[in-house]
């Protein structure tokens, strides 16, 4: 859970907000922001987390946009792939630490 920030292609900042289920058996929830495109609070869907693997879809985004990756051993980073249409790029997400 938390806020995870990364850059697609080293340029396009994306922030993913993941919320753990309130009760056992309920699904994870989440939204995402793309500040450069003034896209704030868009829904994530089909969030699946198993052990250290994670996958989610960016709802309402054409080209079946999704992220699939693995949580790093430090618990503060994810390494994976962002896919949308013909785009298939590596993407690293870093957990934003709240002070």
PDB file of C-alpha atoms in Angstrom:
ATOM      1  CA  UNK A   1       0.000   0.000   0.000  1.00  0.00           C
ATOM      2  CA  UNK A   2       1.055   3.608  -0.405  1.00  0.00           C
ATOM      3  CA  UNK A   3       2.030   6.056  -3.120  1.00  0.00           C
ATOM      4  CA  UNK A   4       4.436   4.844  -5.803  1.00  0.00           C
ATOM      5  CA  UNK A   5       6.109   7.201  -8.277  1.00  0.00           C
ATOM      6  CA  UNK A   6       7.900   6.481 -11.523  1.00  0.00           C
ATOM      7  CA  UNK A   7       8.712   7.894 -14.939  1.00  0.00           C
ATOM      8  CA  UNK A   8       7.754   6.240 -18.183  1.00  0.00           C
ATOM      9  CA  UNK A   9      10.572   6.527 -20.693  1.00  0.00           C
ATOM     10  CA  UNK A  10      12.444   8.585 -18.109  1.00  0.00           C
ATOM     11  CA  UNK A  11      10.128  11.538 -18.740  1.00  0.00           C
ATOM     12  CA  UNK A  12       6.401  11.021 -18.118  1.00  0.00           C
ATOM     13  CA  UNK A  13       5.818  11.036 -14.360  1.00  0.00           C
ATOM     14  CA  UNK A  14       3.154   8.661 -13.083  1.00  0.00           C
ATOM     15  CA  UNK A  15       2.003   8.238  -9.492  1.00  0.00           C
ATOM     16  CA  UNK A  16       0.081   5.179  -8.346  1.00  0.00           C
ATOM     17  CA  UNK A  17      -1.920   5.231  -5.098  1.00  0.00           C
ATOM     18  CA  UNK A  18      -2.576   1.718  -3.767  1.00  0.00           C
ATOM     19  CA  UNK A  19      -4.883   0.983  -0.822  1.00  0.00           C
ATOM     20  CA  UNK A  20      -4.959  -2.333   1.006  1.00  0.00           C
ATOM     21  CA  UNK A  21      -8.338  -3.994   1.552  1.00  0.00           C
ATOM     22  CA  UNK A  22     -10.235  -2.883   4.656  1.00  0.00           C
ATOM     23  CA  UNK A  23     -11.227  -6.500   5.353  1.00  0.00           C
ATOM     24  CA  UNK A  24      -9.836  -9.908   4.451  1.00  0.00           C
ATOM     25  CA  UNK A  25     -11.129 -11.093   1.073  1.00  0.00           C
ATOM     26  CA  UNK A  26     -11.908  -7.626  -0.277  1.00  0.00           C
ATOM     27  CA  UNK A  27     -10.007  -6.354  -3.325  1.00  0.00           C
ATOM     28  CA  UNK A  28      -7.192  -3.838  -3.341  1.00  0.00           C
ATOM     29  CA  UNK A  29      -8.148  -0.365  -4.571  1.00  0.00           C
ATOM     30  CA  UNK A  30      -6.157   2.328  -6.291  1.00  0.00           C
ATOM     31  CA  UNK A  31      -5.945   5.424  -8.426  1.00  0.00           C
ATOM     32  CA  UNK A  32      -3.251   6.998 -10.546  1.00  0.00           C
ATOM     33  CA  UNK A  33      -2.117  10.464 -11.585  1.00  0.00           C
ATOM     34  CA  UNK A  34      -0.254  11.699 -14.650  1.00  0.00           C
ATOM     35  CA  UNK A  35       0.451  15.326 -13.657  1.00  0.00           C
ATOM     36  CA  UNK A  36       1.861  16.392 -17.056  1.00  0.00           C
ATOM     37  CA  UNK A  37      -1.455  15.396 -18.660  1.00  0.00           C
ATOM     38  CA  UNK A  38      -3.591  16.894 -15.855  1.00  0.00           C
ATOM     39  CA  UNK A  39      -4.933  13.389 -15.202  1.00  0.00           C
ATOM     40  CA  UNK A  40      -5.588  13.069 -11.468  1.00  0.00           C
ATOM     41  CA  UNK A  41      -7.389  10.354  -9.520  1.00  0.00           C
ATOM     42  CA  UNK A  42      -8.073   7.953 -12.388  1.00  0.00           C
ATOM     43  CA  UNK A  43      -9.035   4.425 -11.352  1.00  0.00           C
ATOM     44  CA  UNK A  44      -6.826   1.363 -11.298  1.00  0.00           C
ATOM     45  CA  UNK A  45      -8.481  -2.006 -11.811  1.00  0.00           C
ATOM     46  CA  UNK A  46      -7.832  -5.711 -11.483  1.00  0.00           C
ATOM     47  CA  UNK A  47      -5.135  -5.166  -8.867  1.00  0.00           C
ATOM     48  CA  UNK A  48      -3.511  -8.513  -8.101  1.00  0.00           C
ATOM     49  CA  UNK A  49      -0.795  -8.868  -5.481  1.00  0.00           C
ATOM     50  CA  UNK A  50       0.714 -12.273  -4.745  1.00  0.00           C
ATOM     51  CA  UNK A  51       3.803 -12.556  -2.592  1.00  0.00           C
ATOM     52  CA  UNK A  52       6.127  -9.960  -4.173  1.00  0.00           C
ATOM     53  CA  UNK A  53       4.433  -9.824  -7.611  1.00  0.00           C
ATOM     54  CA  UNK A  54       1.977  -7.075  -8.552  1.00  0.00           C
ATOM     55  CA  UNK A  55      -0.210  -6.365 -11.564  1.00  0.00           C
ATOM     56  CA  UNK A  56      -2.824  -3.701 -12.224  1.00  0.00           C
ATOM     57  CA  UNK A  57      -4.667  -2.058 -15.106  1.00  0.00           C
ATOM     58  CA  UNK A  58      -5.142   1.652 -15.772  1.00  0.00           C
ATOM     59  CA  UNK A  59      -8.898   1.845 -16.280  1.00  0.00           C
ATOM     60  CA  UNK A  60     -10.226   4.092 -19.011  1.00  0.00           C
ATOM     61  CA  UNK A  61      -6.845   4.312 -20.753  1.00  0.00           C
ATOM     62  CA  UNK A  62      -6.818   2.991 -24.330  1.00  0.00           C
ATOM     63  CA  UNK A  63      -4.507   0.196 -25.437  1.00  0.00           C
ATOM     64  CA  UNK A  64      -5.034  -2.055 -22.389  1.00  0.00           C
ATOM     65  CA  UNK A  65      -2.578   0.000 -20.272  1.00  0.00           C
ATOM     66  CA  UNK A  66      -1.142  -2.001 -17.383  1.00  0.00           C
ATOM     67  CA  UNK A  67       1.837  -2.444 -15.085  1.00  0.00           C
ATOM     68  CA  UNK A  68       3.311  -5.775 -14.048  1.00  0.00           C
ATOM     69  CA  UNK A  69       6.268  -6.045 -11.725  1.00  0.00           C
ATOM     70  CA  UNK A  70       7.903  -7.245  -8.547  1.00  0.00           C
ATOM     71  CA  UNK A  71       8.452  -5.600  -5.199  1.00  0.00           C
ATOM     72  CA  UNK A  72      12.119  -5.066  -4.409  1.00  0.00           C
ATOM     73  CA  UNK A  73      13.711  -6.616  -1.338  1.00  0.00           C
ATOM     74  CA  UNK A  74      13.805  -3.208   0.361  1.00  0.00           C
ATOM     75  CA  UNK A  75       9.999  -2.874   0.139  1.00  0.00           C
ATOM     76  CA  UNK A  76      10.476   0.612  -1.268  1.00  0.00           C
ATOM     77  CA  UNK A  77      10.741  -0.087  -4.992  1.00  0.00           C
ATOM     78  CA  UNK A  78       9.087  -2.065  -7.769  1.00  0.00           C
ATOM     79  CA  UNK A  79      10.700  -3.136 -11.023  1.00  0.00           C
ATOM     80  CA  UNK A  80       8.465  -4.065 -13.905  1.00  0.00           C
ATOM     81  CA  UNK A  81       7.015  -3.343 -17.328  1.00  0.00           C
ATOM     82  CA  UNK A  82       4.474  -0.762 -18.408  1.00  0.00           C
ATOM     83  CA  UNK A  83       2.433  -1.839 -21.414  1.00  0.00           C
ATOM     84  CA  UNK A  84      -0.030   0.130 -23.516  1.00  0.00           C
ATOM     85  CA  UNK A  85      -0.796  -0.869 -27.083  1.00  0.00           C
ATOM     86  CA  UNK A  86       2.591  -1.299 -28.769  1.00  0.00           C
ATOM     87  CA  UNK A  87       4.427   0.350 -25.840  1.00  0.00           C
ATOM     88  CA  UNK A  88       6.299  -2.135 -23.667  1.00  0.00           C
ATOM     89  CA  UNK A  89       8.860  -0.352 -21.502  1.00  0.00           C
ATOM     90  CA  UNK A  90      10.690  -1.046 -18.265  1.00  0.00           C
ATOM     91  CA  UNK A  91       9.489   1.069 -15.363  1.00  0.00           C
ATOM     92  CA  UNK A  92      10.761   1.484 -11.821  1.00  0.00           C
ATOM     93  CA  UNK A  93       8.410   2.718  -9.122  1.00  0.00           C
ATOM     94  CA  UNK A  94       9.681   4.154  -5.838  1.00  0.00           C
ATOM     95  CA  UNK A  95       7.530   4.368  -2.747  1.00  0.00           C
ATOM     96  CA  UNK A  96       6.977   7.921  -1.588  1.00  0.00           C
ATOM     97  CA  UNK A  97       7.898   8.210   2.066  1.00  0.00           C
ATOM     98  CA  UNK A  98       5.636  10.505   4.079  1.00  0.00           C
ATOM     99  CA  UNK A  99       7.420  12.501   6.748  1.00  0.00           C
TER     100      UNK A  99
END
